[in-house]
PDB file of C-alpha atoms in Angstrom:
ATOM      1  CA  PHE D1052      42.051 -16.109   7.010  1.00 32.00           C
ATOM      2  CA  GLY D1053      42.106 -19.619   5.635  1.00 37.00           C
ATOM      3  CA  SER D1054      39.078 -21.847   5.462  1.00 41.00           C
ATOM      4  CA  SER D1055      37.832 -23.847   8.426  1.00 43.00           C
ATOM      5  CA  ARG D1056      38.599 -27.570   8.297  1.00 45.00           C
ATOM      6  CA  LEU D1057      38.807 -30.387  10.788  1.00 45.00           C
ATOM      7  CA  GLY D1058      41.397 -30.195  13.469  1.00 46.00           C
ATOM      8  CA  PRO D1059      43.473 -33.180  14.603  1.00 48.00           C
ATOM      9  CA  ASP D1060      40.655 -34.577  16.764  1.00 48.00           C
ATOM     10  CA  ALA D1061      38.065 -34.255  13.915  1.00 47.00           C
ATOM     11  CA  SER D1062      35.610 -32.475  16.161  1.00 47.00           C
ATOM     12  CA  THR D1063      37.092 -29.005  16.354  1.00 43.00           C
ATOM     13  CA  PRO D1064      37.623 -26.822  13.315  1.00 42.00           C
ATOM     14  CA  ARG D1065      41.172 -25.924  12.436  1.00 44.00           C
ATOM     15  CA  ARG D1066      42.201 -22.749  10.708  1.00 44.00           C
ATOM     16  CA  HIS D1067      44.593 -23.277   7.881  1.00 46.00           C
ATOM     17  CA  CYS D1068      47.188 -20.697   7.226  1.00 44.00           C
ATOM     18  CA  SER D1069      46.156 -17.820   5.005  1.00 42.00           C
ATOM     19  CA  ARG D1070      49.595 -17.729   3.405  1.00 38.00           C
ATOM     20  CA  GLY D1071      49.272 -21.130   1.740  1.00 41.00           C
ATOM     21  CA  LEU D1072      51.968 -22.747   3.845  1.00 37.00           C
ATOM     22  CA  CYS D1073      50.160 -25.764   5.284  1.00 43.00           C
ATOM     23  CA  SER D1074      50.000 -29.153   3.587  1.00 41.00           C
ATOM     24  CA  TRP D1075      46.310 -28.701   2.800  1.00 41.00           C
ATOM     25  CA  CYS D1076      46.879 -25.356   1.108  1.00 43.00           C
ATOM     26  CA  ALA D1077      50.136 -25.839  -0.730  1.00 42.00           C
ATOM     27  CA  GLY D1078      51.547 -29.281  -0.181  1.00 43.00           C
ATOM     28  CA  ARG D1079      54.078 -28.109   2.417  1.00 39.00           C
ATOM     29  CA  SER D1080      54.089 -29.374   6.000  1.00 43.00           C
ATOM     30  CA  VAL D1081      54.974 -26.105   7.673  1.00 43.00           C
ATOM     31  CA  CYS D1082      51.911 -25.726   9.925  1.00 48.00           C
ATOM     32  CA  GLY D1083      51.886 -29.369  11.037  1.00 51.00           C
ATOM     33  CA  PHE D1084      48.527 -30.362   9.515  1.00 53.00           C
ATOM     34  CA  ASP D1085      48.606 -34.077   8.620  1.00 62.00           C
ATOM     35  CA  PRO D1086      45.743 -34.989   6.252  1.00 63.00           C
ATOM     36  CA  MET D1087      46.017 -38.755   6.845  1.00 70.00           C
ATOM     37  CA  ALA D1088      45.813 -38.224  10.607  1.00 76.00           C
ATOM     38  CA  GLY D1089      42.809 -35.995   9.937  1.00 76.00           C
ATOM     39  CA  MET D1090      41.291 -38.753   7.812  1.00 81.00           C
ATOM     40  CA  GLU D1091      41.742 -41.315  10.595  1.00 84.00           C
ATOM     41  CA  ALA D1092      40.249 -38.978  13.182  1.00 85.00           C
ATOM     42  CA  ALA D1093      37.335 -38.176  10.869  1.00 86.00           C
ATOM     43  CA  ARG D1094      36.751 -41.889  10.300  1.00 87.00           C
ATOM     44  CA  LYS D1095      36.483 -42.481  14.038  1.00 90.00           C
ATOM     45  CA  ALA D1096      34.171 -39.518  14.592  1.00 90.00           C
ATOM     46  CA  ALA D1097      32.020 -40.409  11.555  1.00 90.00           C
ATOM     47  CA  THR D1098      31.747 -44.014  12.761  1.00 90.00           C
ATOM     48  CA  GLN D1099      30.412 -42.684  16.065  1.00 92.00           C
ATOM     49  CA  ALA D1100      27.972 -40.473  14.131  1.00 91.00           C
ATOM     50  CA  LEU D1101      26.825 -43.516  12.137  1.00 90.00           C
ATOM     51  CA  GLN D1102      26.204 -45.467  15.325  1.00 92.00           C
ATOM     52  CA  ALA D1103      24.291 -42.512  16.790  1.00 92.00           C
ATOM     53  CA  GLN D1104      22.310 -42.222  13.515  1.00 90.00           C
ATOM     54  CA  LYS D1105      23.635 -38.694  12.954  1.00 91.00           C
ATOM     55  CA  TYR D1106      24.169 -39.363   9.266  1.00 91.00           C
ATOM     56  CA  PHE D1107      24.447 -35.782   8.055  1.00 91.00           C
ATOM     57  CA  ASP D1108      27.058 -34.923  10.671  1.00 91.00           C
ATOM     58  CA  GLY D1109      29.036 -38.017   9.719  1.00 92.00           C
ATOM     59  CA  VAL D1110      28.958 -37.154   6.025  1.00 92.00           C
ATOM     60  CA  GLN D1111      30.204 -33.646   6.804  1.00 92.00           C
ATOM     61  CA  LEU D1112      33.117 -35.017   8.827  1.00 91.00           C
ATOM     62  CA  VAL D1113      34.088 -37.393   6.024  1.00 91.00           C
ATOM     63  CA  ASN D1114      33.695 -34.747   3.312  1.00 91.00           C
ATOM     64  CA  ASN D1115      35.930 -32.247   5.123  1.00 89.00           C
ATOM     65  CA  ALA D1116      38.637 -34.838   5.736  1.00 89.00           C
ATOM     66  CA  MET D1117      38.559 -36.091   2.143  1.00 89.00           C
ATOM     67  CA  GLU D1118      38.681 -32.554   0.781  1.00 89.00           C
ATOM     68  CA  ALA D1119      41.742 -31.796   2.907  1.00 87.00           C
ATOM     69  CA  TRP D1120      43.407 -35.051   1.880  1.00 85.00           C
ATOM     70  CA  GLU D1121      42.737 -34.407  -1.809  1.00 86.00           C
ATOM     71  CA  GLY D1122      44.244 -30.932  -1.515  1.00 84.00           C
ATOM     72  CA  SER D1123      47.401 -32.232   0.119  1.00 82.00           C
ATOM     73  CA  LEU D1124      47.722 -35.085  -2.382  1.00 82.00           C
ATOM     74  CA  THR D1125      47.342 -32.998  -5.518  1.00 80.00           C
ATOM     75  CA  ALA D1126      49.013 -29.726  -4.457  1.00 78.00           C
ATOM     76  CA  GLY D1127      52.100 -28.970  -6.464  1.00 72.00           C
ATOM     77  CA  ARG D1128      52.038 -32.331  -8.295  1.00 75.00           C
ATOM     78  CA  THR D1129      52.846 -32.207 -11.975  1.00 79.00           C
ATOM     79  CA  ASP D1130      52.729 -35.978 -12.521  1.00 80.00           C
ATOM     80  CA  LEU D1131      48.925 -36.142 -12.137  1.00 80.00           C
ATOM     81  CA  PRO D1132      46.389 -35.411 -14.854  1.00 81.00           C
ATOM     82  CA  VAL D1133      44.488 -32.160 -14.548  1.00 79.00           C
ATOM     83  CA  MET D1134      41.567 -32.676 -12.170  1.00 81.00           C
ATOM     84  CA  GLU D1135      38.862 -30.460 -10.809  1.00 83.00           C
ATOM     85  CA  LYS D1136      38.830 -29.570  -7.147  1.00 85.00           C
ATOM     86  CA  LEU D1137      36.655 -31.948  -5.092  1.00 87.00           C
ATOM     87  CA  ASP D1138      36.742 -34.760  -7.654  1.00 86.00           C
ATOM     88  CA  VAL D1139      37.417 -36.995  -4.647  1.00 89.00           C
ATOM     89  CA  LEU D1140      33.801 -36.330  -3.614  1.00 90.00           C
ATOM     90  CA  ARG D1141      32.007 -35.356  -6.816  1.00 90.00           C
ATOM     91  CA  ARG D1142      33.502 -37.883  -9.223  1.00 90.00           C
ATOM     92  CA  PRO D1143      35.261 -40.553  -7.178  1.00 91.00           C
ATOM     93  CA  ASP D1144      35.579 -42.895 -10.171  1.00 89.00           C
ATOM     94  CA  VAL D1145      37.578 -40.274 -12.108  1.00 88.00           C
ATOM     95  CA  PHE D1146      39.632 -39.382  -9.055  1.00 89.00           C
ATOM     96  CA  ILE D1147      40.526 -43.026  -8.348  1.00 89.00           C
ATOM     97  CA  ALA D1148      41.397 -43.601 -12.003  1.00 88.00           C
ATOM     98  CA  ASN D1149      43.782 -40.620 -11.866  1.00 85.00           C
ATOM     99  CA  VAL D1150      45.493 -41.195  -8.521  1.00 85.00           C
ATOM    100  CA  GLY D1151      44.863 -44.855  -7.670  1.00 82.00           C
ATOM    101  CA  GLY D1152      48.141 -45.933  -9.234  1.00 83.00           C
ATOM    102  CA  ILE D1153      50.311 -43.679  -7.061  1.00 83.00           C
ATOM    103  CA  LEU D1154      48.733 -44.497  -3.701  1.00 83.00           C
ATOM    104  CA  GLU D1155      50.526 -46.762  -1.264  1.00 85.00           C
ATOM    105  CA  PRO D1156      48.595 -49.883  -0.189  1.00 86.00           C
ATOM    106  CA  SER D1157      48.013 -48.543   3.326  1.00 86.00           C
ATOM    107  CA  VAL D1158      46.618 -45.287   1.933  1.00 86.00           C
ATOM    108  CA  LYS D1159      44.389 -47.226  -0.469  1.00 87.00           C
ATOM    109  CA  GLN D1160      43.059 -49.213   2.488  1.00 89.00           C
ATOM    110  CA  GLU D1161      42.308 -46.055   4.490  1.00 89.00           C
ATOM    111  CA  VAL D1162      40.667 -44.210   1.582  1.00 89.00           C
ATOM    112  CA  ALA D1163      38.594 -47.262   0.641  1.00 90.00           C
ATOM    113  CA  GLY D1164      37.436 -47.482   4.259  1.00 90.00           C
ATOM    114  CA  ILE D1165      36.438 -43.811   4.202  1.00 92.00           C
ATOM    115  CA  TYR D1166      34.485 -44.277   0.952  1.00 92.00           C
ATOM    116  CA  ALA D1167      32.715 -47.318   2.449  1.00 92.00           C
ATOM    117  CA  LEU D1168      31.869 -45.376   5.613  1.00 92.00           C
ATOM    118  CA  ARG D1169      30.546 -42.486   3.535  1.00 93.00           C
ATOM    119  CA  ALA D1170      28.419 -44.956   1.568  1.00 92.00           C
ATOM    120  CA  ARG D1171      26.885 -46.291   4.804  1.00 91.00           C
ATOM    121  CA  LEU D1172      26.180 -42.749   5.999  1.00 92.00           C
ATOM    122  CA  LEU D1173      24.577 -41.830   2.678  1.00 91.00           C
ATOM    123  CA  THR D1174      22.435 -44.956   2.863  1.00 89.00           C
ATOM    124  CA  GLY D1175      21.234 -43.752   6.269  1.00 89.00           C
ATOM    125  CA  LEU D1176      20.256 -40.448   4.641  1.00 89.00           C
ATOM    126  CA  GLY D1177      18.328 -42.309   1.953  1.00 86.00           C
ATOM    127  CA  ALA D1178      20.806 -41.550  -0.845  1.00 87.00           C
ATOM    128  CA  GLN D1179      21.317 -45.163  -1.902  1.00 86.00           C
ATOM    129  CA  LYS D1180      22.174 -44.401  -5.535  1.00 87.00           C
ATOM    130  CA  ARG D1181      24.996 -42.101  -4.479  1.00 89.00           C
ATOM    131  CA  ALA D1182      26.096 -44.624  -1.865  1.00 90.00           C
ATOM    132  CA  VAL D1183      26.608 -47.175  -4.653  1.00 90.00           C
ATOM    133  CA  VAL D1184      28.956 -44.702  -6.405  1.00 92.00           C
ATOM    134  CA  ASP D1185      31.063 -44.387  -3.257  1.00 92.00           C
ATOM    135  CA  ILE D1186      31.183 -48.116  -2.542  1.00 91.00           C
ATOM    136  CA  ASP D1187      32.218 -48.667  -6.176  1.00 91.00           C
ATOM    137  CA  ALA D1188      35.092 -46.229  -5.582  1.00 91.00           C
ATOM    138  CA  ALA D1189      36.146 -48.242  -2.546  1.00 91.00           C
ATOM    139  CA  LEU D1190      36.012 -51.439  -4.614  1.00 91.00           C
ATOM    140  CA  ALA D1191      38.094 -49.774  -7.342  1.00 91.00           C
ATOM    141  CA  LEU D1192      40.809 -49.198  -4.735  1.00 89.00           C
ATOM    142  CA  LEU D1193      40.515 -52.701  -3.230  1.00 89.00           C
ATOM    143  CA  PRO D1194      39.064 -54.969  -5.916  1.00 89.00           C
ATOM    144  CA  GLY D1195      37.731 -58.259  -4.636  1.00 86.00           C
ATOM    145  CA  ASP D1196      37.556 -57.171  -0.982  1.00 87.00           C
ATOM    146  CA  ALA D1197      34.895 -59.398   0.585  1.00 88.00           C
ATOM    147  CA  GLU D1198      33.743 -56.878   3.206  1.00 89.00           C
ATOM    148  CA  LEU D1199      33.307 -54.122   0.603  1.00 87.00           C
ATOM    149  CA  SER D1200      31.451 -56.498  -1.728  1.00 88.00           C
ATOM    150  CA  LYS D1201      29.101 -57.434   1.111  1.00 89.00           C
ATOM    151  CA  CYS D1202      28.544 -53.751   1.897  1.00 86.00           C
ATOM    152  CA  LYS D1203      27.728 -53.090  -1.779  1.00 88.00           C
ATOM    153  CA  GLN D1204      25.178 -55.919  -1.772  1.00 88.00           C
ATOM    154  CA  GLU D1205      23.530 -54.476   1.348  1.00 86.00           C
ATOM    155  CA  ILE D1206      23.340 -51.017  -0.238  1.00 83.00           C
ATOM    156  CA  GLU D1207      21.940 -52.396  -3.491  1.00 83.00           C
ATOM    157  CA  THR D1208      19.344 -54.364  -1.517  1.00 82.00           C
ATOM    158  CA  ALA D1209      18.385 -51.191   0.334  1.00 75.00           C
ATOM    159  CA  THR D1210      18.169 -49.379  -3.016  1.00 71.00           C
ATOM    160  CA  ALA D1211      15.835 -52.002  -4.441  1.00 72.00           C
ATOM    161  CA  SER D1212      13.618 -51.965  -1.351  1.00 69.00           C
ATOM    162  CA  ALA D1213      13.590 -48.160  -1.126  1.00 61.00           C
ATOM    163  CA  GLY D1214      11.754 -47.740  -4.428  1.00 59.00           C
ATOM    164  CA  PRO D1215       8.180 -46.465  -4.445  1.00 57.00           C
ATOM    165  CA  ALA D1216       5.593 -48.969  -3.265  1.00 54.00           C
ATOM    166  CA  GLN D1217       3.179 -50.528  -5.741  1.00 52.00           C
ATOM    167  CA  GLY D1218       0.448 -48.013  -6.575  1.00 54.00           C
ATOM    168  CA  GLU D1219       2.252 -45.125  -4.854  1.00 61.00           C
ATOM    169  CA  ALA D1220       2.140 -42.123  -7.182  1.00 66.00           C
ATOM    170  CA  LYS D1221       4.366 -39.092  -7.223  1.00 75.00           C
ATOM    171  CA  THR D1222       2.870 -35.818  -6.031  1.00 80.00           C
ATOM    172  CA  SER D1223       3.169 -32.865  -8.380  1.00 84.00           C
ATOM    173  CA  THR D1224       4.670 -29.788  -6.763  1.00 89.00           C
ATOM    174  CA  THR D1225       4.858 -26.207  -7.953  1.00 89.00           C
ATOM    175  CA  ILE D1226       7.205 -23.742  -6.311  1.00 91.00           C
ATOM    176  CA  ILE D1227       6.303 -20.075  -6.540  1.00 91.00           C
ATOM    177  CA  THR D1228       9.120 -17.607  -5.956  1.00 93.00           C
ATOM    178  CA  GLY D1229       9.417 -13.865  -6.257  1.00 92.00           C
ATOM    179  CA  PHE D1230      10.489 -10.692  -4.577  1.00 94.00           C
ATOM    180  CA  LEU D1231       8.662  -9.189  -1.626  1.00 92.00           C
ATOM    181  CA  GLY D1232       5.480  -7.612  -2.956  1.00 92.00           C
ATOM    182  CA  ALA D1233       5.677  -9.380  -6.323  1.00 93.00           C
ATOM    183  CA  GLY D1234       2.194 -10.888  -5.976  1.00 92.00           C
ATOM    184  CA  LYS D1235       2.799 -14.486  -4.914  1.00 91.00           C
ATOM    185  CA  THR D1236      -0.078 -14.535  -2.444  1.00 91.00           C
ATOM    186  CA  THR D1237      -2.331 -12.709  -4.923  1.00 91.00           C
ATOM    187  CA  LEU D1238      -1.563 -15.384  -7.480  1.00 89.00           C
ATOM    188  CA  LEU D1239      -2.508 -18.119  -4.997  1.00 88.00           C
ATOM    189  CA  ASN D1240      -5.715 -16.355  -3.982  1.00 88.00           C
ATOM    190  CA  TYR D1241      -6.989 -16.174  -7.588  1.00 83.00           C
TER     191      TYR D1241
END
C-alpha cells in the first residue's frame, strides 16, 4: 500500500494509491488528492495545535502537508533542477531558489504562511535556530512582508533570550550502549 499522509481534513490519514496514480505519487490527479487543499487544511489544524501549545503535533501536520505538496509539484517535471526529496523541509533555501520562480503569487503566499507557521511551532519546541531558517524561507518567497519581518524579529529575540544564563555550565554526558549481557552494568559498577 501507499504511505499514510493527511486526508482532506488534515486530521485523518489518507492512503495514497500504491500504483502511483495520485497527484502526490506521480503528478496525476486520478485519485482526487489536492495538495494545496491539504496544505490549507494542515495550516488550519496546525494553527489550532499552536494555540493549544501542541507544537510537535502541529509540526507533524505541516511537515506531512509540505511533503505531499513538494511531491506533487516536482513529480514528472523536467524544467526543474535536480533536487533531493524533502528539500522543502530539509533545505528550504535551496528549494525556494529552485522553484520560487515558477510559483504563482497565491501559492507563494500560502507556502510562505506555512513556513511562518512552522517557524512559530518550532519556536514553541525550543528550536529557534531552525525556526529562523524557516522564516527566512518565507521571507524569500515574500520579500519585504511586514508581518513576516516582525515574526522573524520575535524569533530572533527568543533565540537571543534562550541562550544559557550567565554562569550556567553545560553538563557532560556519557551514553553507554551495548547488547544484552555485554557488561554495561558491570562497567558502571567498577
